[in-house]
Tab-separated table of C-alpha atoms in Angstrom:
chain	number	residue	atom	x	y	z
O	1	MET	CA	0.000	0.000	0.000
O	2	THR	CA	1.249	3.487	-0.836
O	3	ASP	CA	2.477	5.405	2.162
O	4	PRO	CA	0.076	8.275	3.090
O	5	ALA	CA	2.937	10.718	2.638
O	6	ASP	CA	3.066	9.744	-1.056
O	7	VAL	CA	-0.602	10.479	-1.718
O	8	ARG	CA	-0.928	13.402	-4.122
O	9	ASN	CA	-3.299	16.272	-3.482
O	10	VAL	CA	-4.541	16.438	-7.075
O	11	VAL	CA	-4.257	14.209	-10.123
O	12	VAL	CA	-5.603	15.718	-13.344
O	13	VAL	CA	-6.564	13.236	-16.061
O	14	GLY	CA	-6.344	14.973	-19.440
O	15	SER	CA	-4.435	17.956	-20.797
O	16	GLY	CA	-6.684	19.967	-23.074
O	17	PRO	CA	-7.720	23.530	-22.182
O	18	ALA	CA	-9.757	22.253	-19.211
O	19	GLY	CA	-7.074	19.982	-17.765
O	20	LEU	CA	-4.237	22.468	-18.157
O	21	THR	CA	-6.276	25.333	-16.699
O	22	ALA	CA	-7.081	23.111	-13.709
O	23	ALA	CA	-3.359	22.374	-13.441
O	24	ILE	CA	-2.436	26.075	-13.544
O	25	TYR	CA	-4.905	26.958	-10.790
O	26	THR	CA	-4.094	24.026	-8.486
O	27	ALA	CA	-0.353	24.536	-9.005
O	28	ARG	CA	-0.654	28.227	-8.049
O	29	ALA	CA	-2.496	27.071	-4.922
O	30	ASN	CA	0.610	25.022	-3.994
O	31	LEU	CA	-1.217	21.720	-4.431
O	32	SER	CA	1.520	20.228	-6.664
O	33	PRO	CA	-0.815	18.598	-9.206
O	34	VAL	CA	0.159	15.657	-11.378
O	35	VAL	CA	-1.234	15.897	-14.909
O	36	ILE	CA	-1.540	12.655	-16.868
O	37	GLU	CA	-1.441	14.123	-20.370
O	38	GLY	CA	-2.208	11.113	-22.542
O	39	GLU	CA	-0.281	9.451	-25.342
O	40	PRO	CA	0.846	11.268	-28.512
O	41	SER	CA	-0.200	8.269	-30.618
O	42	SER	CA	-3.757	8.225	-29.285
O	43	THR	CA	-6.673	10.003	-30.982
O	44	SER	CA	-8.951	9.961	-27.942
O	45	ASP	CA	-6.601	11.258	-25.239
O	46	GLN	CA	-3.643	12.842	-26.985
O	47	PRO	CA	-1.738	15.525	-25.034
O	48	GLY	CA	-3.308	18.935	-25.612
O	49	GLY	CA	-6.665	17.520	-26.673
O	50	GLN	CA	-8.526	18.380	-29.870
O	51	LEU	CA	-6.816	21.776	-30.211
O	52	MET	CA	-3.659	19.939	-31.260
O	53	LEU	CA	-5.521	19.166	-34.509
O	54	THR	CA	-6.638	22.778	-35.021
O	55	THR	CA	-4.735	25.223	-37.184
O	56	GLU	CA	-5.955	28.778	-36.513
O	57	VAL	CA	-7.744	29.736	-33.287
O	58	GLU	CA	-9.096	33.283	-33.561
O	59	ASN	CA	-11.755	33.289	-30.847
O	60	PHE	CA	-9.619	32.641	-27.756
O	61	PRO	CA	-9.340	35.952	-25.843
O	62	GLY	CA	-5.933	37.569	-25.659
O	63	PHE	CA	-4.721	36.722	-29.163
O	64	PRO	CA	-5.852	39.544	-31.466
O	65	GLU	CA	-3.944	38.072	-34.427
O	66	GLY	CA	-5.032	34.519	-33.664
O	67	VAL	CA	-2.936	31.582	-32.512
O	68	THR	CA	-2.520	28.011	-33.682
O	69	GLY	CA	-4.038	25.273	-31.564
O	70	PRO	CA	-0.696	23.566	-30.828
O	71	GLU	CA	0.912	26.911	-29.898
O	72	LEU	CA	-1.920	27.734	-27.491
O	73	MET	CA	-1.665	24.361	-25.784
O	74	THR	CA	2.149	24.547	-25.627
O	75	ASN	CA	1.849	27.921	-23.869
O	76	MET	CA	-0.734	26.597	-21.400
O	77	ARG	CA	1.440	23.564	-20.711
O	78	ALA	CA	4.495	25.754	-20.024
O	79	GLN	CA	2.403	27.961	-17.741
O	80	ALA	CA	1.284	24.961	-15.674
O	81	GLN	CA	4.874	23.738	-15.379
O	82	ARG	CA	6.063	27.203	-14.367
O	83	PHE	CA	3.927	26.985	-11.221
O	84	GLY	CA	5.042	23.461	-10.360
O	85	ALA	CA	2.627	21.090	-12.098
O	86	GLU	CA	4.156	17.702	-12.903
O	87	LEU	CA	3.223	16.505	-16.401
O	88	VAL	CA	3.336	12.822	-17.313
O	89	THR	CA	3.031	12.013	-21.022
O	90	GLU	CA	1.352	8.643	-20.653
O	91	LYS	CA	-2.134	7.214	-20.688
O	92	VAL	CA	-4.303	6.448	-17.669
O	93	THR	CA	-5.296	2.811	-18.000
O	94	LYS	CA	-7.395	2.407	-14.853
O	95	LEU	CA	-9.052	4.463	-12.134
O	96	ASP	CA	-10.335	3.231	-8.778
O	97	LEU	CA	-12.781	5.791	-7.421
O	98	SER	CA	-14.385	3.478	-4.864
O	99	ALA	CA	-12.552	4.954	-1.876
O	100	SER	CA	-10.262	7.854	-1.028
O	101	PRO	CA	-7.359	8.125	-1.629
O	102	PHE	CA	-8.210	7.209	-5.199
O	103	GLY	CA	-6.075	4.900	-7.320
O	104	VAL	CA	-4.686	5.988	-10.691
O	105	TRP	CA	-2.873	3.520	-12.918
O	106	VAL	CA	-0.596	4.782	-15.700
O	107	GLY	CA	0.686	2.446	-18.385
O	108	PRO	CA	0.524	-1.317	-17.685
O	109	THR	CA	-2.054	-2.206	-15.038
O	110	ASP	CA	0.023	-3.456	-12.103
O	111	THR	CA	-1.423	-4.558	-8.782
O	112	GLU	CA	-0.656	-1.265	-7.058
O	113	PRO	CA	-1.700	2.069	-8.583
O	114	THR	CA	0.938	4.385	-10.006
O	115	TYR	CA	-0.538	7.274	-8.002
O	116	ARG	CA	-2.947	7.725	-5.160
O	117	ALA	CA	-4.758	11.022	-4.879
O	118	HIS	CA	-6.978	12.852	-2.431
O	119	THR	CA	-8.779	14.481	-5.378
O	120	VAL	CA	-9.060	13.636	-9.062
O	121	ILE	CA	-10.005	16.134	-11.775
O	122	ILE	CA	-11.307	14.440	-14.910
O	123	ALA	CA	-10.707	16.366	-18.131
O	124	THR	CA	-10.737	13.567	-20.696
O	125	GLY	CA	-12.715	15.539	-23.281
O	126	ALA	CA	-14.846	14.235	-26.115
O	127	GLN	CA	-14.346	13.122	-29.684
O	128	SER	CA	-16.176	14.344	-32.756
O	129	LEU	CA	-17.555	11.358	-34.632
O	130	MET	CA	-15.976	11.169	-38.065
O	131	LEU	CA	-16.809	9.533	-41.392
O	132	GLY	CA	-13.967	7.035	-41.248
O	133	LEU	CA	-12.193	8.247	-44.398
O	134	GLU	CA	-8.412	8.228	-44.703
O	135	SER	CA	-8.525	11.767	-46.132
O	136	GLU	CA	-9.988	13.100	-42.875
O	137	LYS	CA	-6.664	12.719	-41.088
O	138	ARG	CA	-4.877	14.634	-43.829
O	139	LEU	CA	-7.390	17.449	-44.255
O	140	LEU	CA	-8.642	18.080	-40.718
O	141	GLY	CA	-7.944	21.758	-40.119
O	142	HIS	CA	-7.331	22.326	-43.836
O	143	GLY	CA	-10.874	22.759	-45.086
O	144	LEU	CA	-12.322	19.931	-42.994
O	145	SER	CA	-13.771	20.940	-39.641
O	146	THR	CA	-16.032	19.676	-36.892
O	147	CYS	CA	-16.840	23.089	-35.394
O	148	ALA	CA	-18.683	25.836	-37.279
O	149	THR	CA	-18.359	28.302	-34.395
O	150	CYS	CA	-14.588	27.814	-34.411
O	151	ASP	CA	-13.927	27.871	-38.147
O	152	GLY	CA	-16.917	29.378	-39.978
O	153	PHE	CA	-15.214	32.732	-40.431
O	154	PHE	CA	-12.517	31.173	-42.636
O	155	PHE	CA	-15.083	30.111	-45.264
O	156	ARG	CA	-16.438	33.515	-46.220
O	157	ASP	CA	-17.970	33.576	-49.726
O	158	GLN	CA	-17.207	29.897	-50.358
O	159	ASP	CA	-19.407	26.956	-51.329
O	160	ILE	CA	-19.233	24.465	-48.485
O	161	CYS	CA	-21.128	21.461	-47.145
O	162	VAL	CA	-22.298	20.013	-43.835
O	163	VAL	CA	-22.676	16.274	-43.251
O	164	GLY	CA	-25.512	15.213	-40.942
O	165	GLY	CA	-29.230	15.457	-40.375
O	166	GLY	CA	-29.672	16.189	-36.682
O	167	ASP	CA	-30.029	19.396	-34.702
O	168	SER	CA	-26.253	19.908	-34.599
O	169	ALA	CA	-25.900	19.682	-38.382
O	170	LEU	CA	-28.733	22.118	-39.022
O	171	GLU	CA	-27.478	24.519	-36.376
O	172	GLU	CA	-24.004	24.408	-37.948
O	173	ALA	CA	-25.477	25.021	-41.420
O	174	ASN	CA	-27.498	28.018	-40.277
O	175	PHE	CA	-24.471	29.513	-38.571
O	176	LEU	CA	-22.224	28.902	-41.583
O	177	SER	CA	-24.727	30.590	-43.897
O	178	ARG	CA	-23.686	33.904	-42.326
O	179	PHE	CA	-20.291	33.553	-43.997
O	180	ALA	CA	-20.487	31.119	-46.895
O	181	ARG	CA	-21.919	31.781	-50.341
O	182	SER	CA	-23.839	28.504	-50.059
O	183	VAL	CA	-24.126	25.645	-47.584
O	184	THR	CA	-25.206	22.205	-48.797
O	185	ILE	CA	-26.461	19.688	-46.243
O	186	ILE	CA	-25.558	16.095	-47.121
O	187	HIS	CA	-27.888	13.569	-45.507
O	188	ARG	CA	-28.080	9.861	-46.171
O	189	ARG	CA	-31.870	9.728	-45.784
O	190	ASP	CA	-34.771	11.550	-47.421
O	191	SER	CA	-35.992	13.045	-44.153
O	192	LEU	CA	-34.352	14.763	-41.189
O	193	ARG	CA	-34.151	13.580	-37.595
O	194	ALA	CA	-33.687	17.144	-36.311
O	195	SER	CA	-36.360	18.919	-34.262
O	196	LYS	CA	-39.190	20.604	-36.177
O	197	ILE	CA	-38.069	24.132	-35.281
O	198	MET	CA	-34.528	23.466	-36.558
O	199	GLN	CA	-35.905	21.928	-39.761
O	200	ASP	CA	-38.170	24.909	-40.419
O	201	ARG	CA	-35.297	27.320	-39.848
O	202	ALA	CA	-32.953	25.497	-42.223
O	203	LEU	CA	-35.566	24.903	-44.919
O	204	ALA	CA	-36.412	28.607	-44.897
O	205	ASN	CA	-32.768	29.645	-45.293
O	206	GLU	CA	-32.164	30.580	-48.932
O	207	LYS	CA	-28.434	29.898	-48.666
O	208	ILE	CA	-28.942	26.273	-47.600
O	209	LYS	CA	-29.171	23.567	-50.263
O	210	TRP	CA	-29.865	19.848	-49.837
O	211	LEU	CA	-28.437	16.574	-51.059
O	212	TRP	CA	-30.819	13.844	-49.887
O	213	ASN	CA	-30.073	10.105	-49.846
O	214	SER	CA	-26.399	10.955	-50.110
O	215	ALA	CA	-23.159	10.007	-48.391
O	216	VAL	CA	-19.575	11.250	-48.630
O	217	ASP	CA	-17.453	8.801	-50.604
O	218	GLU	CA	-14.182	10.738	-50.467
O	219	ILE	CA	-12.774	14.200	-49.762
O	220	GLU	CA	-10.475	15.512	-52.491
O	221	GLY	CA	-7.325	17.563	-51.939
O	222	ASP	CA	-3.697	17.066	-50.934
O	223	THR	CA	-3.097	20.014	-48.609
O	224	LYS	CA	-6.582	21.544	-48.561
O	225	VAL	CA	-10.114	20.529	-49.509
O	226	THR	CA	-10.776	21.005	-53.229
O	227	GLY	CA	-13.907	18.898	-53.656
O	228	VAL	CA	-16.120	16.190	-52.198
O	229	ARG	CA	-17.168	12.974	-53.934
O	230	ILE	CA	-20.763	12.205	-52.981
O	231	ARG	CA	-22.528	8.904	-53.566
O	232	ASN	CA	-26.262	8.585	-54.006
O	233	VAL	CA	-27.269	5.706	-51.728
O	234	VAL	CA	-30.306	4.874	-53.892
O	235	ASP	CA	-28.724	4.418	-57.338
O	236	ASP	CA	-25.042	4.232	-56.192
O	237	SER	CA	-23.965	6.986	-58.588
O	238	VAL	CA	-21.014	9.186	-57.558
O	239	GLU	CA	-20.572	12.859	-58.369
O	240	LEU	CA	-17.727	15.255	-57.565
O	241	HIS	CA	-18.872	18.554	-56.033
O	242	PRO	CA	-16.398	21.488	-55.920
O	243	PHE	CA	-16.877	22.279	-52.228
O	244	THR	CA	-13.891	23.995	-50.602
O	245	GLY	CA	-15.009	23.238	-47.064
O	246	ILE	CA	-16.724	20.343	-45.330
O	247	PHE	CA	-18.115	20.275	-41.786
O	248	VAL	CA	-18.789	16.898	-40.198
O	249	ALA	CA	-21.691	17.137	-37.737
O	250	ILE	CA	-22.729	13.583	-37.003
O	251	GLY	CA	-22.297	13.720	-33.242
O	252	HIS	CA	-19.793	13.587	-30.393
O	253	ARG	CA	-18.647	10.844	-28.043
O	254	PRO	CA	-17.425	11.812	-24.556
O	255	ASN	CA	-14.341	9.926	-23.365
O	256	THR	CA	-15.871	8.224	-20.328
O	257	ALA	CA	-14.770	4.590	-20.716
O	258	LEU	CA	-12.350	4.829	-17.758
O	259	PHE	CA	-15.043	5.650	-15.215
O	260	ALA	CA	-18.425	4.961	-16.824
O	261	ASP	CA	-19.205	2.282	-14.244
O	262	GLN	CA	-18.024	4.400	-11.288
O	263	LEU	CA	-19.553	7.848	-11.868
O	264	ASP	CA	-23.048	8.974	-12.825
O	265	LEU	CA	-23.534	9.801	-16.490
O	266	LYS	CA	-26.242	11.779	-18.234
O	267	ASP	CA	-28.569	10.001	-20.644
O	268	ASN	CA	-26.406	11.050	-23.591
O	269	GLY	CA	-23.241	9.583	-22.041
O	270	TYR	CA	-21.664	12.811	-20.798
O	271	LEU	CA	-20.423	12.940	-17.216
O	272	ALA	CA	-22.963	14.352	-14.766
O	273	THR	CA	-22.021	17.110	-12.320
O	274	GLU	CA	-23.975	18.774	-9.525
O	275	GLY	CA	-25.654	22.007	-10.577
O	276	ARG	CA	-23.163	24.659	-11.665
O	277	SER	CA	-20.302	22.956	-9.822
O	278	SER	CA	-17.742	20.461	-11.120
O	279	ARG	CA	-18.606	17.900	-8.427
O	280	THR	CA	-19.351	14.409	-9.681
O	281	SER	CA	-21.317	11.676	-7.902
O	282	VAL	CA	-18.171	10.701	-5.937
O	283	SER	CA	-16.941	13.118	-3.280
O	284	GLY	CA	-13.448	14.342	-4.137
O	285	VAL	CA	-13.789	13.644	-7.867
O	286	PHE	CA	-14.384	16.628	-10.145
O	287	ALA	CA	-14.888	16.971	-13.886
O	288	CYS	CA	-14.494	19.734	-16.443
O	289	GLY	CA	-14.299	20.475	-20.146
O	290	ASP	CA	-15.919	18.637	-23.031
O	291	VAL	CA	-16.456	15.442	-21.037
O	292	ILE	CA	-19.289	17.291	-19.249
O	293	ASP	CA	-20.197	19.854	-21.928
O	294	ASP	CA	-22.759	18.689	-24.470
O	295	THR	CA	-23.757	22.257	-25.362
O	296	TYR	CA	-20.888	24.662	-26.087
O	297	ARG	CA	-17.738	22.588	-26.745
O	298	GLN	CA	-15.420	25.609	-26.999
O	299	ALA	CA	-11.834	25.998	-25.831
O	300	ILE	CA	-12.727	29.022	-23.721
O	301	THR	CA	-15.665	27.319	-21.964
O	302	ALA	CA	-13.472	24.276	-21.332
O	303	ALA	CA	-10.798	26.484	-19.780
O	304	GLY	CA	-13.405	28.180	-17.610
O	305	SER	CA	-14.723	24.879	-16.315
O	306	GLY	CA	-11.141	23.777	-15.616
O	307	CYS	CA	-10.821	26.821	-13.370
O	308	SER	CA	-14.049	25.841	-11.585
O	309	ALA	CA	-12.841	22.269	-11.032
O	310	ALA	CA	-9.543	23.492	-9.583
O	311	ILE	CA	-11.280	25.824	-7.128
O	312	ASP	CA	-13.770	23.101	-6.161
O	313	ALA	CA	-10.914	20.655	-5.561
O	314	GLU	CA	-8.973	23.212	-3.501
O	315	ARG	CA	-12.011	23.896	-1.310
O	316	TRP	CA	-12.661	20.164	-0.904
O	317	LEU	CA	-9.082	19.632	0.279
O	318	GLU	CA	-9.379	22.516	2.745
O	319	ALA	CA	-12.588	21.052	4.151
O	320	HIS	CA	-11.236	17.493	4.452
O	321	HIS	CA	-7.625	18.109	5.468
């Protein structure tokens, strides 16, 4: 058993904007946090989170000329280290949240945990569901996006498309119509699953066009999107459309596999927290960022919730120790 003197005050799982903000705040409170960043080879928990796949970020306050996603996360990482956060570039393979101090396993699952912690801050984020095309890896951030709010501005006066048929897809299309010359919604059925109000809004938008019974076969372009090959699922015909931007809006999956059987989840799979706090269903375990956010999914809101989780954890430690 780990000696009580070796129990850490805070272990942060995840290193996107939420996790690193939590690390900055807990480090400045002299809590000496350990941040388990994730593995560079992993798509679900890579160090720096989804911003590491983003080119230009122009809506994060404090950068009037914009900043790249990797640069922003590198700066946040350095800031956390400056105040004494310990960063471990490995993957958490197991969590035991059944009793405090909590067990955190990194790498191979040995009998004893790698760390024990009085508090755990979960910032494992979420993944945008993708189409499964090889070209997505090459073109993500180069004309292919999963966030209209983040990237819509870059597609001013262009002909672009949105893949999906739910509320998210229609909301993205309506937002993008403020910038683009035209927005074509690609949906593999002949009817939408979105709510009636979202359907009415999109159908009434003169800039929005429709490709029914259609699916994306391939995205063209070496260094940027130059076109999209679309297959008609009824007659199997394929046509190349000269879209210069494509937004994939087929849903998100929160990264909750590590603790899904230990913490309460919402009906849609996102981690549940109490009211406006970051408290989870287990005392001493807090959560922040996209793993709890099924509404906004922005870097700035993730950072803000990371701040909340750090303050909640600090207050919990004061109350219990």
